[in-house]
Tab-separated table of C-alpha atoms in Angstrom:
chain	number	residue	atom	x	y	z
A	56	MET	CA	22.920	-93.736	-144.769
A	57	ASN	CA	20.119	-91.558	-146.204
A	58	ALA	CA	22.316	-88.522	-145.925
A	59	ARG	CA	21.245	-85.235	-147.487
A	60	THR	CA	22.679	-83.727	-150.381
A	61	GLU	CA	25.453	-81.101	-149.709
A	62	PRO	CA	24.775	-77.435	-150.909
A	63	ALA	CA	26.571	-76.229	-153.856
A	64	GLU	CA	29.739	-74.419	-152.810
A	65	GLY	CA	28.679	-71.168	-154.122
A	66	ALA	CA	25.475	-71.182	-152.015
A	67	THR	CA	25.297	-68.636	-149.154
A	68	GLY	CA	26.615	-69.981	-145.885
A	69	ALA	CA	27.836	-73.207	-147.686
A	70	ILE	CA	31.269	-74.781	-146.590
A	71	ALA	CA	33.670	-75.140	-149.409
A	72	ARG	CA	35.820	-78.353	-149.259
A	73	PRO	CA	39.516	-77.897	-147.877
A	74	PRO	CA	42.024	-78.439	-150.719
A	75	VAL	CA	42.389	-82.181	-151.107
A	76	VAL	CA	46.267	-82.337	-151.271
A	77	ARG	CA	46.658	-80.260	-148.003
A	78	GLU	CA	44.091	-82.681	-146.231
A	79	LEU	CA	45.996	-85.765	-147.485
A	80	LEU	CA	49.141	-84.326	-146.166
A	81	LEU	CA	47.576	-83.503	-142.862
A	82	VAL	CA	46.126	-86.701	-142.393
A	83	ALA	CA	49.079	-88.627	-143.459
A	84	GLY	CA	51.290	-86.342	-141.126
A	85	LEU	CA	48.966	-87.083	-138.269
A	86	PHE	CA	49.390	-90.865	-138.924
A	87	LEU	CA	53.020	-90.772	-139.155
A	88	VAL	CA	53.233	-88.614	-136.023
A	89	TYR	CA	50.903	-91.113	-134.248
A	90	LYS	CA	53.127	-94.200	-135.312
A	91	PHE	CA	56.573	-92.852	-134.703
A	92	GLY	CA	55.459	-90.889	-131.445
A	93	ARG	CA	54.264	-94.407	-129.977
A	94	GLN	CA	57.503	-96.061	-130.978
A	95	LEU	CA	59.452	-93.291	-129.032
A	96	ALA	CA	57.698	-94.767	-125.886
A	97	THR	CA	58.711	-98.280	-126.517
A	98	GLY	CA	60.438	-100.337	-123.817
A	99	HIS	CA	59.525	-99.868	-120.155
A	100	THR	CA	58.540	-103.696	-120.025
A	101	GLY	CA	58.854	-103.842	-116.271
A	102	GLU	CA	56.909	-100.680	-115.622
A	103	ALA	CA	54.200	-101.669	-118.347
A	104	LEU	CA	53.633	-104.964	-116.625
A	105	HIS	CA	53.466	-103.340	-113.197
A	106	ASN	CA	50.926	-100.921	-114.503
A	107	ALA	CA	48.899	-103.756	-115.942
A	108	ARG	CA	48.619	-105.524	-112.553
A	109	ARG	CA	47.479	-102.085	-111.123
A	110	VAL	CA	44.832	-101.686	-113.716
A	111	TRP	CA	43.534	-105.317	-113.370
A	112	ASP	CA	43.443	-104.953	-109.565
A	113	PHE	CA	41.647	-101.584	-109.834
A	114	GLU	CA	39.019	-102.970	-112.202
A	115	ARG	CA	38.236	-105.614	-109.823
A	116	ALA	CA	38.215	-103.323	-106.863
A	117	VAL	CA	35.530	-101.156	-108.475
A	118	HIS	CA	33.613	-104.189	-109.714
A	119	LEU	CA	33.964	-103.862	-113.466
A	120	PRO	CA	32.788	-106.923	-115.389
A	121	GLY	CA	35.614	-109.362	-115.954
A	122	GLU	CA	37.344	-109.294	-119.501
A	123	GLY	CA	37.238	-113.193	-119.474
A	124	SER	CA	33.398	-113.049	-119.561
A	125	VAL	CA	33.551	-111.526	-122.865
A	126	GLN	CA	36.449	-113.697	-124.148
A	127	SER	CA	34.646	-116.770	-123.112
A	128	LEU	CA	31.859	-115.935	-125.689
A	129	LEU	CA	34.631	-115.844	-128.452
A	130	LEU	CA	36.274	-119.289	-127.284
A	131	HIS	CA	33.218	-121.305	-128.025
A	132	GLY	CA	34.634	-122.040	-131.421
A	133	ASP	CA	37.655	-121.203	-133.580
A	134	THR	CA	35.813	-119.363	-136.187
A	135	LEU	CA	34.365	-116.602	-133.950
A	136	ALA	CA	37.681	-115.958	-132.436
A	137	HIS	CA	39.194	-115.790	-135.805
A	138	ILE	CA	36.488	-113.262	-136.970
A	139	ALA	CA	37.134	-111.116	-134.000
A	140	ASN	CA	40.858	-110.996	-134.635
A	141	THR	CA	40.273	-110.081	-138.269
A	142	TYR	CA	37.940	-107.363	-137.233
A	143	TYR	CA	40.575	-105.982	-134.709
A	144	ALA	CA	43.234	-106.240	-137.548
A	145	THR	CA	41.404	-104.857	-140.489
A	146	VAL	CA	38.468	-102.619	-139.541
A	147	HIS	CA	40.186	-99.913	-137.510
A	148	PHE	CA	42.060	-97.733	-140.056
A	149	PRO	CA	39.806	-98.477	-143.243
A	150	ALA	CA	36.584	-97.559	-141.431
A	151	THR	CA	38.060	-94.451	-140.098
A	152	ALA	CA	39.485	-93.452	-143.578
A	153	ALA	CA	36.200	-94.175	-145.173
A	154	PHE	CA	34.304	-92.068	-142.615
A	155	LEU	CA	36.772	-89.002	-143.364
A	156	VAL	CA	36.605	-89.476	-147.065
A	157	TRP	CA	32.773	-89.464	-146.942
A	158	LEU	CA	32.499	-86.412	-144.794
A	159	TYR	CA	34.996	-84.579	-147.081
A	160	LEU	CA	32.952	-85.419	-150.201
A	161	ARG	CA	29.532	-84.914	-148.593
A	162	ARG	CA	29.809	-82.903	-145.397
A	163	PRO	CA	32.905	-80.621	-145.736
A	164	ALA	CA	32.028	-78.666	-142.492
A	165	HIS	CA	31.629	-81.921	-140.433
A	166	TYR	CA	34.884	-83.252	-142.085
A	167	VAL	CA	36.942	-80.221	-140.620
A	168	TRP	CA	35.137	-80.658	-137.137
A	169	ALA	CA	35.726	-84.490	-137.161
A	170	ARG	CA	39.389	-84.326	-138.395
A	171	ARG	CA	40.100	-81.694	-135.640
A	172	VAL	CA	38.592	-83.996	-133.093
A	173	LEU	CA	40.383	-87.061	-134.311
A	174	ALA	CA	43.782	-85.012	-134.311
A	175	THR	CA	43.225	-83.798	-130.935
A	176	VAL	CA	42.480	-87.166	-129.386
A	177	THR	CA	45.273	-88.747	-131.190
A	178	SER	CA	47.884	-86.285	-130.252
A	179	ALA	CA	46.730	-86.279	-126.591
A	180	ALA	CA	47.055	-90.139	-126.677
A	181	LEU	CA	50.641	-89.928	-127.480
A	182	VAL	CA	51.356	-88.580	-124.135
A	183	LEU	CA	50.106	-91.637	-122.047
A	184	PRO	CA	52.644	-94.327	-123.150
A	185	PHE	CA	55.377	-91.961	-121.805
A	186	VAL	CA	53.796	-91.525	-118.421
A	187	PHE	CA	51.766	-94.633	-118.103
A	188	PRO	CA	53.128	-97.595	-120.195
A	189	LEU	CA	50.595	-100.425	-120.015
A	190	ALA	CA	50.891	-103.956	-121.089
A	191	PRO	CA	47.752	-105.359	-122.702
A	192	PRO	CA	45.882	-108.126	-120.599
A	193	ARG	CA	47.205	-110.808	-123.047
A	194	MET	CA	50.533	-110.218	-121.687
A	195	LEU	CA	49.542	-110.433	-117.929
A	196	ALA	CA	49.471	-113.967	-116.642
A	197	ALA	CA	47.264	-113.024	-113.693
A	198	THR	CA	44.386	-112.342	-116.066
A	199	GLY	CA	44.111	-115.880	-117.167
A	200	LEU	CA	43.216	-114.519	-120.809
A	201	VAL	CA	44.064	-116.094	-124.039
A	202	ASP	CA	46.115	-114.233	-126.683
A	203	THR	CA	43.433	-115.132	-129.240
A	204	ALA	CA	45.514	-113.499	-132.074
A	205	HIS	CA	48.335	-115.848	-131.500
A	206	VAL	CA	46.165	-118.813	-131.005
A	207	TYR	CA	43.634	-118.425	-133.706
A	208	GLY	CA	45.006	-115.711	-135.928
A	209	PRO	CA	45.493	-113.398	-137.661
A	210	SER	CA	47.963	-111.388	-135.535
A	211	VAL	CA	49.016	-107.900	-136.248
A	212	TYR	CA	51.910	-108.061	-133.543
A	213	GLY	CA	55.125	-109.894	-133.380
A	214	PRO	CA	57.055	-110.690	-130.343
A	215	PRO	CA	57.325	-107.366	-128.211
A	216	SER	CA	61.011	-107.558	-128.082
A	217	SER	CA	61.450	-107.536	-132.035
A	218	ASP	CA	58.219	-105.771	-132.930
A	219	HIS	CA	59.559	-102.526	-134.452
A	220	LEU	CA	56.269	-101.386	-136.193
A	221	SER	CA	54.080	-100.848	-133.002
A	222	ASN	CA	54.424	-100.202	-129.349
A	223	GLN	CA	52.587	-103.012	-127.597
A	224	PHE	CA	53.045	-101.417	-124.105
A	225	ALA	CA	50.678	-98.508	-125.199
A	226	ALA	CA	47.163	-100.182	-124.262
A	227	MET	CA	45.972	-97.031	-122.751
A	228	PRO	CA	43.940	-95.230	-124.204
A	229	SER	CA	42.410	-97.658	-126.925
A	230	LEU	CA	42.300	-95.588	-129.994
A	231	HIS	CA	40.586	-98.481	-131.563
A	232	PHE	CA	37.606	-97.661	-129.569
A	233	GLY	CA	38.058	-93.904	-129.419
A	234	TRP	CA	38.150	-93.715	-133.200
A	235	ALA	CA	35.330	-95.964	-133.707
A	236	LEU	CA	33.184	-94.017	-131.183
A	237	MET	CA	34.006	-90.843	-133.125
A	238	VAL	CA	32.982	-92.408	-136.314
A	239	ALA	CA	29.598	-93.133	-134.747
A	240	ILE	CA	29.172	-89.645	-133.301
A	241	GLY	CA	30.112	-87.992	-136.575
A	242	LEU	CA	27.875	-89.865	-138.630
A	243	ILE	CA	24.844	-89.390	-136.332
A	244	ALA	CA	25.738	-85.621	-136.328
A	245	ALA	CA	26.261	-85.414	-140.105
A	246	THR	CA	23.251	-87.366	-141.248
A	247	ARG	CA	19.453	-87.245	-140.733
A	248	SER	CA	18.209	-90.754	-141.234
A	249	ARG	CA	15.989	-92.179	-138.526
A	250	TRP	CA	18.373	-95.081	-138.367
A	251	ARG	CA	21.394	-93.130	-137.994
A	252	ARG	CA	21.951	-94.118	-134.223
A	253	LEU	CA	22.599	-97.815	-135.417
A	254	TRP	CA	26.188	-96.482	-136.241
A	255	LEU	CA	26.790	-96.861	-132.598
A	256	LEU	CA	26.941	-100.563	-133.256
A	257	HIS	CA	30.399	-99.945	-134.786
A	258	PRO	CA	32.026	-98.829	-131.403
A	259	LEU	CA	30.150	-101.475	-129.459
A	260	VAL	CA	31.279	-104.345	-131.707
A	261	THR	CA	34.829	-102.671	-131.373
A	262	LEU	CA	34.532	-102.687	-127.654
A	263	LEU	CA	33.748	-106.297	-127.470
A	264	VAL	CA	36.459	-107.119	-129.883
A	265	ILE	CA	39.279	-105.251	-128.245
A	266	VAL	CA	38.176	-106.843	-124.883
A	267	GLY	CA	37.397	-110.247	-125.938
A	268	THR	CA	40.759	-110.577	-127.825
A	269	ALA	CA	42.724	-109.414	-124.605
A	270	ASN	CA	44.192	-106.462	-126.355
A	271	HIS	CA	42.611	-103.929	-123.950
A	272	TYR	CA	41.152	-103.444	-120.532
A	273	TRP	CA	37.708	-101.961	-120.008
A	274	LEU	CA	39.676	-99.040	-118.498
A	275	ASP	CA	41.427	-98.453	-121.826
A	276	ALA	CA	38.077	-97.689	-123.452
A	277	ILE	CA	36.781	-95.559	-120.669
A	278	VAL	CA	39.857	-93.348	-120.832
A	279	ALA	CA	39.576	-93.190	-124.647
A	280	THR	CA	35.876	-92.052	-124.183
A	281	ALA	CA	36.860	-89.350	-121.505
A	282	MET	CA	39.490	-87.991	-123.966
A	283	LEU	CA	37.065	-87.991	-126.816
A	284	GLY	CA	34.580	-86.110	-124.612
A	285	ALA	CA	37.212	-83.524	-123.869
A	286	ALA	CA	38.088	-83.152	-127.569
A	287	LEU	CA	34.427	-82.755	-128.364
A	288	ALA	CA	34.087	-80.053	-125.831
A	289	LEU	CA	37.225	-78.182	-127.077
A	290	VAL	CA	36.490	-78.356	-130.807
A	291	PRO	CA	33.316	-76.458	-131.865
A	292	ARG	CA	30.733	-78.215	-134.002
A	293	PRO	CA	29.661	-76.596	-137.185
A	294	HIS	CA	26.200	-74.970	-136.633
A	295	ARG	CA	23.335	-75.341	-139.122
A	296	THR	CA	21.943	-71.757	-139.877
A	297	THR	CA	19.129	-72.484	-142.289
A	298	THR	CA	17.460	-75.401	-143.770
A	299	THR	CA	16.138	-75.193	-147.443
A	300	ALA	CA	12.519	-76.066	-147.565
A	301	GLY	CA	11.534	-79.201	-149.462
A	302	ARG	CA	15.069	-80.162	-150.262
A	303	GLY	CA	16.556	-80.793	-146.972
A	304	THR	CA	19.645	-79.032	-147.770
A	305	GLU	CA	21.910	-77.993	-144.768
A	306	GLN	CA	23.661	-74.668	-144.946
A	307	LEU	CA	26.319	-74.402	-142.166
A	308	ALA	CA	28.082	-71.397	-140.610
A	309	PRO	CA	31.510	-71.191	-141.934
A	310	VAL	CA	34.137	-72.815	-139.808
A	311	ALA	CA	37.609	-71.018	-139.954
A	312	GLU	CA	40.167	-73.303	-141.520
A	313	ASP	CA	43.522	-74.120	-139.857
A	314	ASN	CA	46.983	-75.098	-141.123
A	315	VAL	CA	47.950	-77.254	-138.247
A	316	LEU	CA	47.138	-80.866	-137.279
A	317	VAL	CA	45.493	-80.174	-133.962
A	318	GLY	CA	42.778	-77.584	-133.466
A	319	ALA	CA	42.687	-78.001	-129.723
A	320	GLY	CA	43.311	-74.256	-129.187
A	321	ARG	CA	39.924	-73.482	-130.751
């Protein structure tokens, strides 16, 4: 990652790390609100399938590439489909958690910024399943797509009627993609390596996986990108004020701490 060393907390302009217990409670609270909030919007099967047909027809009307063109690449062999399903099931949360932990330890100011952005996007994403429930393309027969997780495994979802751990009719926006894009943006902003833009491979691979496994439409990722862009515009980034010559140590203007999950009011 070739990240630079964080200045000592006592240095002028350096940002002290937020209390770790409070941050753990904030992040855990955000996760629980996200999980329970999505479950409150369960049901609406008929409306979710109707909206899925509308999204599918809209994508065709504006000539977006067919999701099937991506899935066909995965269906050349069982192994590739299984890898894509595994990526979908196992990378989303651990990658985001590792990103936040690294920022917390090495870039406290960027950590506060990234946590606020993620909290804003995630909280806003809870609204859409209430106003626009959406079945994923794997549930819409008109797409002709294969439920790769069901056929090749592993699958993180059970039958929608008995799945009490997730809301499968909340395909829009794709937080898989939104979080992955924020991880890449955050690491590009917080590091100085000439190779740091390679972090964009993470959201790119995530996009191909969520579309190829028929868990999301292109439009789900587009909406997630728009919501992330709005959050980035609302939440101010930490500003570098000085650079220590010869050591490459960043010192950042202090960022006021908040005691709530979402910093959208900033």
